[in-house]
PDB file of C-alpha atoms and ligand atoms in Angstrom:
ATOM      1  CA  UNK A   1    -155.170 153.929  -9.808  1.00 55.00           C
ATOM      2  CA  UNK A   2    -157.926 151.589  -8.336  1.00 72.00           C
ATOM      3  CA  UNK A   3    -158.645 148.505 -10.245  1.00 91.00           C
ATOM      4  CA  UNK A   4    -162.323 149.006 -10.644  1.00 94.00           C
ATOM      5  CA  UNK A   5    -162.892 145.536 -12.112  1.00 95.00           C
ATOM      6  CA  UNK A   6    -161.375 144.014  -8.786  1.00 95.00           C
ATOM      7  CA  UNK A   7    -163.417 146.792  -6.179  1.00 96.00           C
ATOM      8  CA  UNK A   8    -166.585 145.195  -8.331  1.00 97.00           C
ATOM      9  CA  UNK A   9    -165.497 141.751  -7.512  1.00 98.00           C
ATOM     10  CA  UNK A  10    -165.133 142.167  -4.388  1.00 98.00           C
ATOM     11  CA  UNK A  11    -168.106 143.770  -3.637  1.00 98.00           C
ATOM     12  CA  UNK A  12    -169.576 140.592  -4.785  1.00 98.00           C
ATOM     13  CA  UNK A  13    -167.520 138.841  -2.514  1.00 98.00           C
ATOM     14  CA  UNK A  14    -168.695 141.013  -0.225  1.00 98.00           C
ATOM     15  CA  UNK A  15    -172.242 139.788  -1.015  1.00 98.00           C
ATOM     16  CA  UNK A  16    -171.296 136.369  -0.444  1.00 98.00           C
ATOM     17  CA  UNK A  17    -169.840 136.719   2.892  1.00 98.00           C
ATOM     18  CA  UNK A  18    -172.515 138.619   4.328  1.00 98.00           C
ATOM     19  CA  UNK A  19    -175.158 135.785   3.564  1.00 98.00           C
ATOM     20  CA  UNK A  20    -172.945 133.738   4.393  1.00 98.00           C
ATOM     21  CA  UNK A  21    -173.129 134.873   8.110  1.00 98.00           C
ATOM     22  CA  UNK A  22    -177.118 135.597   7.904  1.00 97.00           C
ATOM     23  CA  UNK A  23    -176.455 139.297   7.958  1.00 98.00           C
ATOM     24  CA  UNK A  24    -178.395 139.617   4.885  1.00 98.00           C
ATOM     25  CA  UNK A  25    -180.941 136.982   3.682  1.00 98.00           C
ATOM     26  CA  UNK A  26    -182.533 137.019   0.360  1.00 98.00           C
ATOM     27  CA  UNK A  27    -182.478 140.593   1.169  1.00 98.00           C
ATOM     28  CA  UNK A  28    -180.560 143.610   2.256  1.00 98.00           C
ATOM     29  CA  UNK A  29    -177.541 144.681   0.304  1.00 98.00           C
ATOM     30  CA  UNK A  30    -173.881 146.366   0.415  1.00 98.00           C
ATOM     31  CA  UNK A  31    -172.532 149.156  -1.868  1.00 98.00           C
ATOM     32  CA  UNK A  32    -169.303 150.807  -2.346  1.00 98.00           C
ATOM     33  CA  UNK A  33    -168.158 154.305  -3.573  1.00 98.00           C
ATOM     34  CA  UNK A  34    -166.452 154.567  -6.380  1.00 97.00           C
ATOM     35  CA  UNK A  35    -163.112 155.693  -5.758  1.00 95.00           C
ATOM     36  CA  UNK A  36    -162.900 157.375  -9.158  1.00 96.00           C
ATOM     37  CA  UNK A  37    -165.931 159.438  -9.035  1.00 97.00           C
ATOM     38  CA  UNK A  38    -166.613 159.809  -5.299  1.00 97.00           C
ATOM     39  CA  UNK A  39    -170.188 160.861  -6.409  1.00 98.00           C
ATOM     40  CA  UNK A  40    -171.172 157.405  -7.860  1.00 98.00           C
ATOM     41  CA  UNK A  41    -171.240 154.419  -5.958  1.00 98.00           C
ATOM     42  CA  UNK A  42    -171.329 150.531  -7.209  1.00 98.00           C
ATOM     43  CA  UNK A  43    -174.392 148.127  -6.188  1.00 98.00           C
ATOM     44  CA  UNK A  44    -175.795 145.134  -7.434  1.00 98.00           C
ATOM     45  CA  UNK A  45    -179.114 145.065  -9.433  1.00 98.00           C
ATOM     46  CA  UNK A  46    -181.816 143.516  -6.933  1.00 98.00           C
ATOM     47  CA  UNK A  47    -180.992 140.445  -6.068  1.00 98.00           C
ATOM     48  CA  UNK A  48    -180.335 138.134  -3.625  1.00 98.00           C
ATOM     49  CA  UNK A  49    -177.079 138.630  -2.240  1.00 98.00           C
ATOM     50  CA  UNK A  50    -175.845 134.628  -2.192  1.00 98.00           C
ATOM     51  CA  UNK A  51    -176.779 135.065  -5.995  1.00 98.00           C
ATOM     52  CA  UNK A  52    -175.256 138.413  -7.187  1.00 98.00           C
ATOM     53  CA  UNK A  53    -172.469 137.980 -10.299  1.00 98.00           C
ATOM     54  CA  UNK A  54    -170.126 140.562 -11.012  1.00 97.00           C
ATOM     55  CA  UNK A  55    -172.619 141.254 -14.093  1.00 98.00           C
ATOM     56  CA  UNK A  56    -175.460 142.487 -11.857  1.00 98.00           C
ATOM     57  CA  UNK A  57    -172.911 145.426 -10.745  1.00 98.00           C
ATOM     58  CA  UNK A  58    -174.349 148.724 -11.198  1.00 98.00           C
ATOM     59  CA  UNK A  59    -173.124 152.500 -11.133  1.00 98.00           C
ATOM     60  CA  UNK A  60    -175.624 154.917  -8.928  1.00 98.00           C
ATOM     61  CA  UNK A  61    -175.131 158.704  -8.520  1.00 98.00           C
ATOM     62  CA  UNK A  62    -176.912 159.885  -5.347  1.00 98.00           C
ATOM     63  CA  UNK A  63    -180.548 160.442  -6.641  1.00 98.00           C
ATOM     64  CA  UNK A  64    -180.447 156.526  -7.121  1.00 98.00           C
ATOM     65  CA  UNK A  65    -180.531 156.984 -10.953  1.00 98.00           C
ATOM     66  CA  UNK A  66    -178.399 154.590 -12.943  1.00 98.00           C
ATOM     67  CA  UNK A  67    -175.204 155.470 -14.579  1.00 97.00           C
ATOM     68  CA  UNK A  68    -174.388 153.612 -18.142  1.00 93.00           C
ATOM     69  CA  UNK A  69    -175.007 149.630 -17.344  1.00 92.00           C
ATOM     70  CA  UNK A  70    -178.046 148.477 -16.612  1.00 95.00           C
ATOM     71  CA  UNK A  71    -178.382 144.859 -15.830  1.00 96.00           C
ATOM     72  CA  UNK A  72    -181.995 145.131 -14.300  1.00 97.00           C
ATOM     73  CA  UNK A  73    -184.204 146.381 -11.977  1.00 98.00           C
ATOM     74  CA  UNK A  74    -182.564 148.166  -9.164  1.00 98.00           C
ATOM     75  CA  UNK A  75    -183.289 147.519  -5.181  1.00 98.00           C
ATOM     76  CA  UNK A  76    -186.259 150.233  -4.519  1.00 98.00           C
ATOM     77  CA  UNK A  77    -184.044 151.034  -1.097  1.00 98.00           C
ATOM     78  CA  UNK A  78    -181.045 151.991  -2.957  1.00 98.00           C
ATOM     79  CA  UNK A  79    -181.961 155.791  -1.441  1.00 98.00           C
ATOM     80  CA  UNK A  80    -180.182 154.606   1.828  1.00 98.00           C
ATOM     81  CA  UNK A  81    -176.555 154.390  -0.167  1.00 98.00           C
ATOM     82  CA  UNK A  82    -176.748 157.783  -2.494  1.00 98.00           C
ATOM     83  CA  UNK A  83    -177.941 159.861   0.877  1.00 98.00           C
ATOM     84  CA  UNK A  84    -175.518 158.382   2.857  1.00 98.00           C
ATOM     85  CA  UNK A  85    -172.747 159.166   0.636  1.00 98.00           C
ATOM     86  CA  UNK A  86    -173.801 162.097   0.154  1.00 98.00           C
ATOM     87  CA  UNK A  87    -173.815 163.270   3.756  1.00 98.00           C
ATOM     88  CA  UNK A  88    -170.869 161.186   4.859  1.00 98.00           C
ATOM     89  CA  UNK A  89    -167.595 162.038   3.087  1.00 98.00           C
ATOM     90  CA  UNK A  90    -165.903 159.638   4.798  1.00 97.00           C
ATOM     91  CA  UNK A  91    -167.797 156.536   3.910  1.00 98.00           C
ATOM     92  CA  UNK A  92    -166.463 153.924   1.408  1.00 97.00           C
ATOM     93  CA  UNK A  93    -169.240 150.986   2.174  1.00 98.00           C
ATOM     94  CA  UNK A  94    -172.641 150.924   3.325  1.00 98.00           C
ATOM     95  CA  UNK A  95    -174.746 147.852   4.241  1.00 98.00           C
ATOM     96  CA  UNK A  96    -178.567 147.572   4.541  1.00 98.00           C
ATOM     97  CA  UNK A  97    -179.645 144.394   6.561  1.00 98.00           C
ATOM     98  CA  UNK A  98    -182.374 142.541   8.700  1.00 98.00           C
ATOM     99  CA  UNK A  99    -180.584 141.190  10.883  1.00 97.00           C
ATOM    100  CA  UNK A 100    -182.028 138.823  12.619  1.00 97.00           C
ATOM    101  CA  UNK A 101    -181.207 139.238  16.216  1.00 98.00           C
ATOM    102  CA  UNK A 102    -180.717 143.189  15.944  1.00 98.00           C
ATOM    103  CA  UNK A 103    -184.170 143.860  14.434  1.00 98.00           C
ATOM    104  CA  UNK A 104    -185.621 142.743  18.401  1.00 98.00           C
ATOM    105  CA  UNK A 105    -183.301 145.958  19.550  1.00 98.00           C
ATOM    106  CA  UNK A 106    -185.184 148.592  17.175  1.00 98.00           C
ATOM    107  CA  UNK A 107    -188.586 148.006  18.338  1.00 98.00           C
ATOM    108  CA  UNK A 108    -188.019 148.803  22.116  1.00 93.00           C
ATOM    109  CA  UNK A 109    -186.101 151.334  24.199  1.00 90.00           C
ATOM    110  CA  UNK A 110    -185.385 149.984  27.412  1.00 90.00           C
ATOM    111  CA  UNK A 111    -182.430 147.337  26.320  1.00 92.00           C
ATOM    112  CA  UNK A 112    -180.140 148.959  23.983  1.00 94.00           C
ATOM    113  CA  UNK A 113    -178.024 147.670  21.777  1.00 96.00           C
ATOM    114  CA  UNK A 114    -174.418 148.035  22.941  1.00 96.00           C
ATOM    115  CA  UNK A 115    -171.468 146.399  22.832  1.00 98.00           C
ATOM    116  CA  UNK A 116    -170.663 143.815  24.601  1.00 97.00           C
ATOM    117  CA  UNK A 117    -167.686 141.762  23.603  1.00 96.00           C
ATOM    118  CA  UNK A 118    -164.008 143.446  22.377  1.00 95.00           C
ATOM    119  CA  UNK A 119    -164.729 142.316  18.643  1.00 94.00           C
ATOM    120  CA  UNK A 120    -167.525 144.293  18.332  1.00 96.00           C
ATOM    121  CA  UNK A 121    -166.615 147.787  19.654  1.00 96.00           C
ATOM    122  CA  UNK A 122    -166.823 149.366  16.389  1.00 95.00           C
ATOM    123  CA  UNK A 123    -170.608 149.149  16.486  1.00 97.00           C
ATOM    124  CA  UNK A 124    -170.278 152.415  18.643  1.00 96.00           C
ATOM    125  CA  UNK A 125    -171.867 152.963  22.048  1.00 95.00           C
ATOM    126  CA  UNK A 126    -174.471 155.601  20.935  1.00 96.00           C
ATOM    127  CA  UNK A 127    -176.941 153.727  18.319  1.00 98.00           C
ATOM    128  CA  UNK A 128    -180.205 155.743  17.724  1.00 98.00           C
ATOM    129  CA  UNK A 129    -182.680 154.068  16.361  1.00 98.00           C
ATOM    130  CA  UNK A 130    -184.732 156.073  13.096  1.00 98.00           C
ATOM    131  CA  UNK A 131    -188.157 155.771  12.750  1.00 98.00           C
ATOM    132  CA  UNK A 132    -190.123 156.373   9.492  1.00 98.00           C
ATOM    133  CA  UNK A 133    -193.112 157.084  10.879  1.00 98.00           C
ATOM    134  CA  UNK A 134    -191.900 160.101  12.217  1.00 98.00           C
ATOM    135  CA  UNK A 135    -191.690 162.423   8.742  1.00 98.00           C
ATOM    136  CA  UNK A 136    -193.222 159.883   6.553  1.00 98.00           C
ATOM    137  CA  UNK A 137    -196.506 158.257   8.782  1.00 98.00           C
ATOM    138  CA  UNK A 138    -197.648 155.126   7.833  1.00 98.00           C
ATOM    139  CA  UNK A 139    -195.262 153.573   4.970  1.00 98.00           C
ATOM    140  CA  UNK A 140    -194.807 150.008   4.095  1.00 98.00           C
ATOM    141  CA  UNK A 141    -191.440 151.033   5.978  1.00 98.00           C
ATOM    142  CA  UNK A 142    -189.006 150.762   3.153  1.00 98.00           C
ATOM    143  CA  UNK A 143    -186.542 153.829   1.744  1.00 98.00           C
ATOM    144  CA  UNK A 144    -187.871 154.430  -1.331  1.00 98.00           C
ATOM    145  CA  UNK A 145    -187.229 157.973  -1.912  1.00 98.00           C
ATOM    146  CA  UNK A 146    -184.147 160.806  -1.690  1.00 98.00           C
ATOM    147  CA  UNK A 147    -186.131 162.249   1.159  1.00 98.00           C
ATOM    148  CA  UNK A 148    -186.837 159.239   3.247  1.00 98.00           C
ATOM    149  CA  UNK A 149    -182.917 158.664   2.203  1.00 98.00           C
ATOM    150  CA  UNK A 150    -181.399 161.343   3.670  1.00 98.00           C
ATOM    151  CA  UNK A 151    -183.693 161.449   6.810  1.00 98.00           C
ATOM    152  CA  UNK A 152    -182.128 158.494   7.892  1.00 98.00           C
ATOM    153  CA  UNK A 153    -178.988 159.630   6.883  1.00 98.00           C
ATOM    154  CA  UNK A 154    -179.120 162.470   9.429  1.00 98.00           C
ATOM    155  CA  UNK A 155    -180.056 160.237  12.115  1.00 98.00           C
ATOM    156  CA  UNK A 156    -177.222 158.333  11.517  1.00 98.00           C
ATOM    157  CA  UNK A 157    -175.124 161.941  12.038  1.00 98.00           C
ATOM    158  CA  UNK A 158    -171.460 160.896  12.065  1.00 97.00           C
ATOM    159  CA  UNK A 159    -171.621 157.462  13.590  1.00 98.00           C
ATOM    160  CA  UNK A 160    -170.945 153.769  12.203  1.00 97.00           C
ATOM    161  CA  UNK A 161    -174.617 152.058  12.845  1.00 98.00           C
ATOM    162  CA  UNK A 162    -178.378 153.100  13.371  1.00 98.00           C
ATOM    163  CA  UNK A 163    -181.391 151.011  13.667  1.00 98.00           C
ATOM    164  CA  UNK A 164    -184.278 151.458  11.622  1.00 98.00           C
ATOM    165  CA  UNK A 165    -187.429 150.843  13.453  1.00 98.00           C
ATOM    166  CA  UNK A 166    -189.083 147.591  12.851  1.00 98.00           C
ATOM    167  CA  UNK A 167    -186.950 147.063   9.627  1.00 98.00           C
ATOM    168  CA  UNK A 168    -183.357 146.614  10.470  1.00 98.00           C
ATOM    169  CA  UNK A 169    -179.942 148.912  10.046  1.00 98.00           C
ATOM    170  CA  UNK A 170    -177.859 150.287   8.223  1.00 98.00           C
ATOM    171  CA  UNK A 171    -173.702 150.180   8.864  1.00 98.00           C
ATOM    172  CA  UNK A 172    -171.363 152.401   7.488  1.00 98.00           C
ATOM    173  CA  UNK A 173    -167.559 152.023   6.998  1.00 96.00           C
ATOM    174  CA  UNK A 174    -164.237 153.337   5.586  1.00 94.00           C
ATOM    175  CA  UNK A 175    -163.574 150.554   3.620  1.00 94.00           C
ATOM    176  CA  UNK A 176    -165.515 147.522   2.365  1.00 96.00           C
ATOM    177  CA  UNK A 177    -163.409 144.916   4.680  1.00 96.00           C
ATOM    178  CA  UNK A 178    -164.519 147.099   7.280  1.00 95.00           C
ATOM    179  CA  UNK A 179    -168.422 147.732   6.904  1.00 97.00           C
ATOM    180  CA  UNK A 180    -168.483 143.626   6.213  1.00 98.00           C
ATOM    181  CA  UNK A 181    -166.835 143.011   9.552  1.00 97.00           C
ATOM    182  CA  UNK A 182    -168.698 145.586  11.528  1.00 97.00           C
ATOM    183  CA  UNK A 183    -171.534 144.388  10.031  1.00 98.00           C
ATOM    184  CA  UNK A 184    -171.317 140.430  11.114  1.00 98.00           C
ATOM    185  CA  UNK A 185    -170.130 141.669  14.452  1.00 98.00           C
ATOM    186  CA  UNK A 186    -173.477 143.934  15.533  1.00 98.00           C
ATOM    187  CA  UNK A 187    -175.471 140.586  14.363  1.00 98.00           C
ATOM    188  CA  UNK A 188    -172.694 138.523  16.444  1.00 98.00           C
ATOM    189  CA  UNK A 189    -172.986 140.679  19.361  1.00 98.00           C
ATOM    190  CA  UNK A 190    -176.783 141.085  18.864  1.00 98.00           C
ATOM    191  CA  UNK A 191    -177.103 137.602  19.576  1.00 98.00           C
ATOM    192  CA  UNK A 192    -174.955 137.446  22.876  1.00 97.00           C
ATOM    193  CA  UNK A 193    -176.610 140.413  24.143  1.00 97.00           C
ATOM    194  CA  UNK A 194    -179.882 138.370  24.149  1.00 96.00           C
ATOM    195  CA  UNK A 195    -178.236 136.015  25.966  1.00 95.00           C
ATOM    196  CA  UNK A 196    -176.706 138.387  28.364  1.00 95.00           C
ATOM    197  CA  UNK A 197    -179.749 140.352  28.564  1.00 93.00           C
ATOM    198  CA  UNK A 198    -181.715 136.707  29.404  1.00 91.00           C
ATOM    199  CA  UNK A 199    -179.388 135.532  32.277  1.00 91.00           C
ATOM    200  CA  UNK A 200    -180.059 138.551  34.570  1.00 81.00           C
ATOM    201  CA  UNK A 201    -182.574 141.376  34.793  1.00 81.00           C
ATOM    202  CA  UNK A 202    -180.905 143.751  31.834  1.00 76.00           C
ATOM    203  CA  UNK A 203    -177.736 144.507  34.595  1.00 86.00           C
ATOM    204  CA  UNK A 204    -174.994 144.183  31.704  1.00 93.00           C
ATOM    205  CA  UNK A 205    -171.809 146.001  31.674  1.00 96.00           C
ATOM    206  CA  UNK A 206    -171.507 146.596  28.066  1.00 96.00           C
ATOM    207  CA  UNK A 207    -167.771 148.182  27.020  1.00 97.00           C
ATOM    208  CA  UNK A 208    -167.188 151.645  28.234  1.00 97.00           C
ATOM    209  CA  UNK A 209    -166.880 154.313  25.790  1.00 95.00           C
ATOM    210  CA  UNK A 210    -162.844 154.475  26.558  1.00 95.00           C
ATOM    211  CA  UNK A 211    -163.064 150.819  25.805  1.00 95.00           C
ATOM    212  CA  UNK A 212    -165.089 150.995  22.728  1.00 95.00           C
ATOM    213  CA  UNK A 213    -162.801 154.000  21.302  1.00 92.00           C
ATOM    214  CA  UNK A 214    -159.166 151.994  22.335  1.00 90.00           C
ATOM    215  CA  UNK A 215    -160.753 148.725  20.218  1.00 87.00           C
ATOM    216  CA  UNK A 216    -162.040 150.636  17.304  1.00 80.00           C
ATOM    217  CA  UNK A 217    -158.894 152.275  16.929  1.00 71.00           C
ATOM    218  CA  UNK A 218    -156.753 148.976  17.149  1.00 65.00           C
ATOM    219  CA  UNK A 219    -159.079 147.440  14.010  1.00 69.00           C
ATOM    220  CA  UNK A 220    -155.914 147.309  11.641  1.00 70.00           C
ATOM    221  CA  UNK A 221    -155.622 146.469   8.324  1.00 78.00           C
ATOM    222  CA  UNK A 222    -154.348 143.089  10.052  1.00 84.00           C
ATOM    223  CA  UNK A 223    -157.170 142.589  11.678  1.00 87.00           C
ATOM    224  CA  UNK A 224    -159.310 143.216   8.305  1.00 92.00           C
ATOM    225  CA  UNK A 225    -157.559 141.287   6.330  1.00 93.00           C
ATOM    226  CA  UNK A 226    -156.885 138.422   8.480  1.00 93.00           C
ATOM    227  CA  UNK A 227    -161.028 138.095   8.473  1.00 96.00           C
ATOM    228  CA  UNK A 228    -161.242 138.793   5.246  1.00 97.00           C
ATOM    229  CA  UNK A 229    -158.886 136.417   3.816  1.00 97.00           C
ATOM    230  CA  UNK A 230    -160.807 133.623   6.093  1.00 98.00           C
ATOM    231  CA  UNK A 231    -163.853 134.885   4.833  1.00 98.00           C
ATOM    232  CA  UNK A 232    -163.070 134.072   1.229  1.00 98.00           C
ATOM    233  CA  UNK A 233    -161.765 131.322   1.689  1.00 98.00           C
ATOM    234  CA  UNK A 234    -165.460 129.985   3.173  1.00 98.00           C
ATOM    235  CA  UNK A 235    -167.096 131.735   0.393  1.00 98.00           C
ATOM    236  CA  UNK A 236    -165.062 129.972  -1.863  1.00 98.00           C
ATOM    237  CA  UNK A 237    -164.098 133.683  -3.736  1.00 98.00           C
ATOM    238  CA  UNK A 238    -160.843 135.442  -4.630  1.00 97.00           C
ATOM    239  CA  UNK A 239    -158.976 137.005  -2.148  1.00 96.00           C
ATOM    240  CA  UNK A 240    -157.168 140.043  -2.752  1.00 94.00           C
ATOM    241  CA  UNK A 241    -154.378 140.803  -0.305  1.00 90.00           C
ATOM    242  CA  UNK A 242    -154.217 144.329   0.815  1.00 86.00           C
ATOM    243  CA  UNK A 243    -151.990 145.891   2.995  1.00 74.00           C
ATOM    244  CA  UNK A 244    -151.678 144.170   6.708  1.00 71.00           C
ATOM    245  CA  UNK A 245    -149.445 146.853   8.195  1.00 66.00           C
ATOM    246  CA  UNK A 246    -150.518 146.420  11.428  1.00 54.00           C
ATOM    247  CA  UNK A 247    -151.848 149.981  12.178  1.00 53.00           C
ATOM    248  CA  UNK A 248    -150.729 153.051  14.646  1.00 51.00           C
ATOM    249  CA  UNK A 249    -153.032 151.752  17.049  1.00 49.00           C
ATOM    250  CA  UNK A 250    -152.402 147.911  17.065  1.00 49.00           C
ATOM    251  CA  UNK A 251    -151.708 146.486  20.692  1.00 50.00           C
ATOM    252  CA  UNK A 252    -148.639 148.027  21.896  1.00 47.00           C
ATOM    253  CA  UNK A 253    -147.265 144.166  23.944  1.00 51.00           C
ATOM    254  CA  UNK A 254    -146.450 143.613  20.004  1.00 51.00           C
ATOM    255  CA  UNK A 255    -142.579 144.439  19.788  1.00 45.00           C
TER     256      UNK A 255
HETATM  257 MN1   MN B 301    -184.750 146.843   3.927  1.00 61.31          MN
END
C-alpha cells in the first residue's frame, strides 16, 4: 500500500526542485495521481511553488472540484491536471510551467523544439504546440475550464510534452521522479537549442527518432533516482530511496 503521507511530501519536494531549476517561477505547478483512487489527483493550493508546505496539499477529482481538505484557494488552471488524467491512463505526474527559454519555441513554427542532447530525449521528437485561440478566441490564455482542459489534453494525444501557445507547456510522466526530470531537461535543452539555433542558420541535427526512443527507454529507475536523490539534497528535503534496479533497457557495456 502507498504511503500517501510520503507521495504528498514528495510532491512538495517536487515543488521545490522545480523552482529550484527555474522551471516554474512564482508560478506553474506539478500534481500527482493518487494511487489509491486513480480518479483523484494531489496538488497544492495556489501558491508559489518555492513556498508550498505539505499543508497546502489538496485532493482534486477531474472536474477540478475539491475533495475533503481545503487549505485555500485552488490554482484557476488546475483543469490541465483532471483532463489530463482523465484522458491519459498512464500518467502519474503532470507539470504546468513557463519556462523560460521554451515559451520562445511556442510562438513560432519554423525552429522547433527538439532534442538535442542524450539527457533530454524523453521530451519526444513530435511536440505540437496547442493554441487557445483556436476553440476558445480571445482568452486571457489561461485553462480555466473542463473544456479548455481537455482540448489541450487531446493535443497532447499520447505524447510526454506540448507547448501551449504564448503561455508555456505542459509535461506528462509515469512517475513523479520522472515528469520532474523531463521537465528540467526540455528547459535545459531549450536553452542549448538557442544556442545551437544562434551559431548557424537553424542547420541542427537534433537526435533521430531511433535515438530519442533507445534514450527514453534507458531512463531507469537509476537514472531517476540518482537525480533525484541529488536533487534533494540541493533542496535541502527528504529523500526517499526507491528502487534503482537499473532497468531492461539500461546500457548493455554494463556487465
Ligand atoms: Mn499557466
Amino acid at each position: 500500500m502507498p504511503d500517501i503521507s510520503q507521495i504528498k511530501d514528495d510532491l512538495v519536494t517536487a515543488n521545490r526542485v522545480l523552482a529550484y531549476h527555474h522551471v516554474v517561477d512564482s508560478f506553474g505547478h506539478v500534481s500527482i495521481r493518487n494511487p489509491e483512487n486513480p480518479k483523484h489527483f494531489f496538488l497544492s493550493r495556489a501558491r508559489a511553488p518555492n513556498c508550498v508546505e505539505i499543508g497546502d496539499i489538496t485532493e482534486f477529482d477531474f472536474q477540478g472540484k475539491i475533495i475533503g481538505h481545503e487549505p485555500g484557494k485552488p490554482y484557476s488552471e488546475r483543469f490541465i491536471h483532471g483532463s489530463i488524467y482523465e484522458a491519459r491512463p498512464d500518467v502519474m505526474a503532470v507539470v504546468h510551467n513557463h519556462s523560460p527559454n521554451v515559451v520562445p519555441f511556442t510562438v513560432q513554427s519554423k525552429k522547433k523544439m527538439k532534442p538535442i542532447m542524450h539527457m533530454c530525449a524523453p521530451i519526444g521528437s513530435d511536440i505540437p504546440t496547442w493554441d487557445i485561440s483556436h476553440k476558445f478566441g480571445v482568452t486571457n490564455l489561461l485553462v480555466t475550464s473542463v473544456d479548455m482542459g481537455r482540448d489541450l489534453a487531446q493535443c497532447l494525444g499520447n505524447r510526454t510534452v506540448s507547448l501551449m501557445r504564448g503561455h508555456g507547456s505542459v509535461v506528462v510522466g509515469k512517475s513523479l521522479r520522472e515528469v520532474v526530470f523531463t521537465s528540467i531537461y526540455m528547459e535545459i535543452n531549450a536553452e542549448m537549442l538557442l544556442k545551437a539555433y544562434q551559431l548557424g542558420d537553424g542547420d541542427i541535427t537534433p537526435l533521430s527518432d531511433g535515438e530519442v526512443a533507445a534514450n527514453s527507454g534507458a531512463r531507469a529507475g537509476f537514472t531517476l533516482e540518482r537525480g533525484w536523490e541529488n536533487w534533494c539534497r540541493l533542496t535541502g528535503r527528504p529523500y526517499y530511496a526507491q528502487d534503482w534496479n537499473m532497468g531492461p533497457g539500461f546500457s548493455k557495456t554494463d556487465k
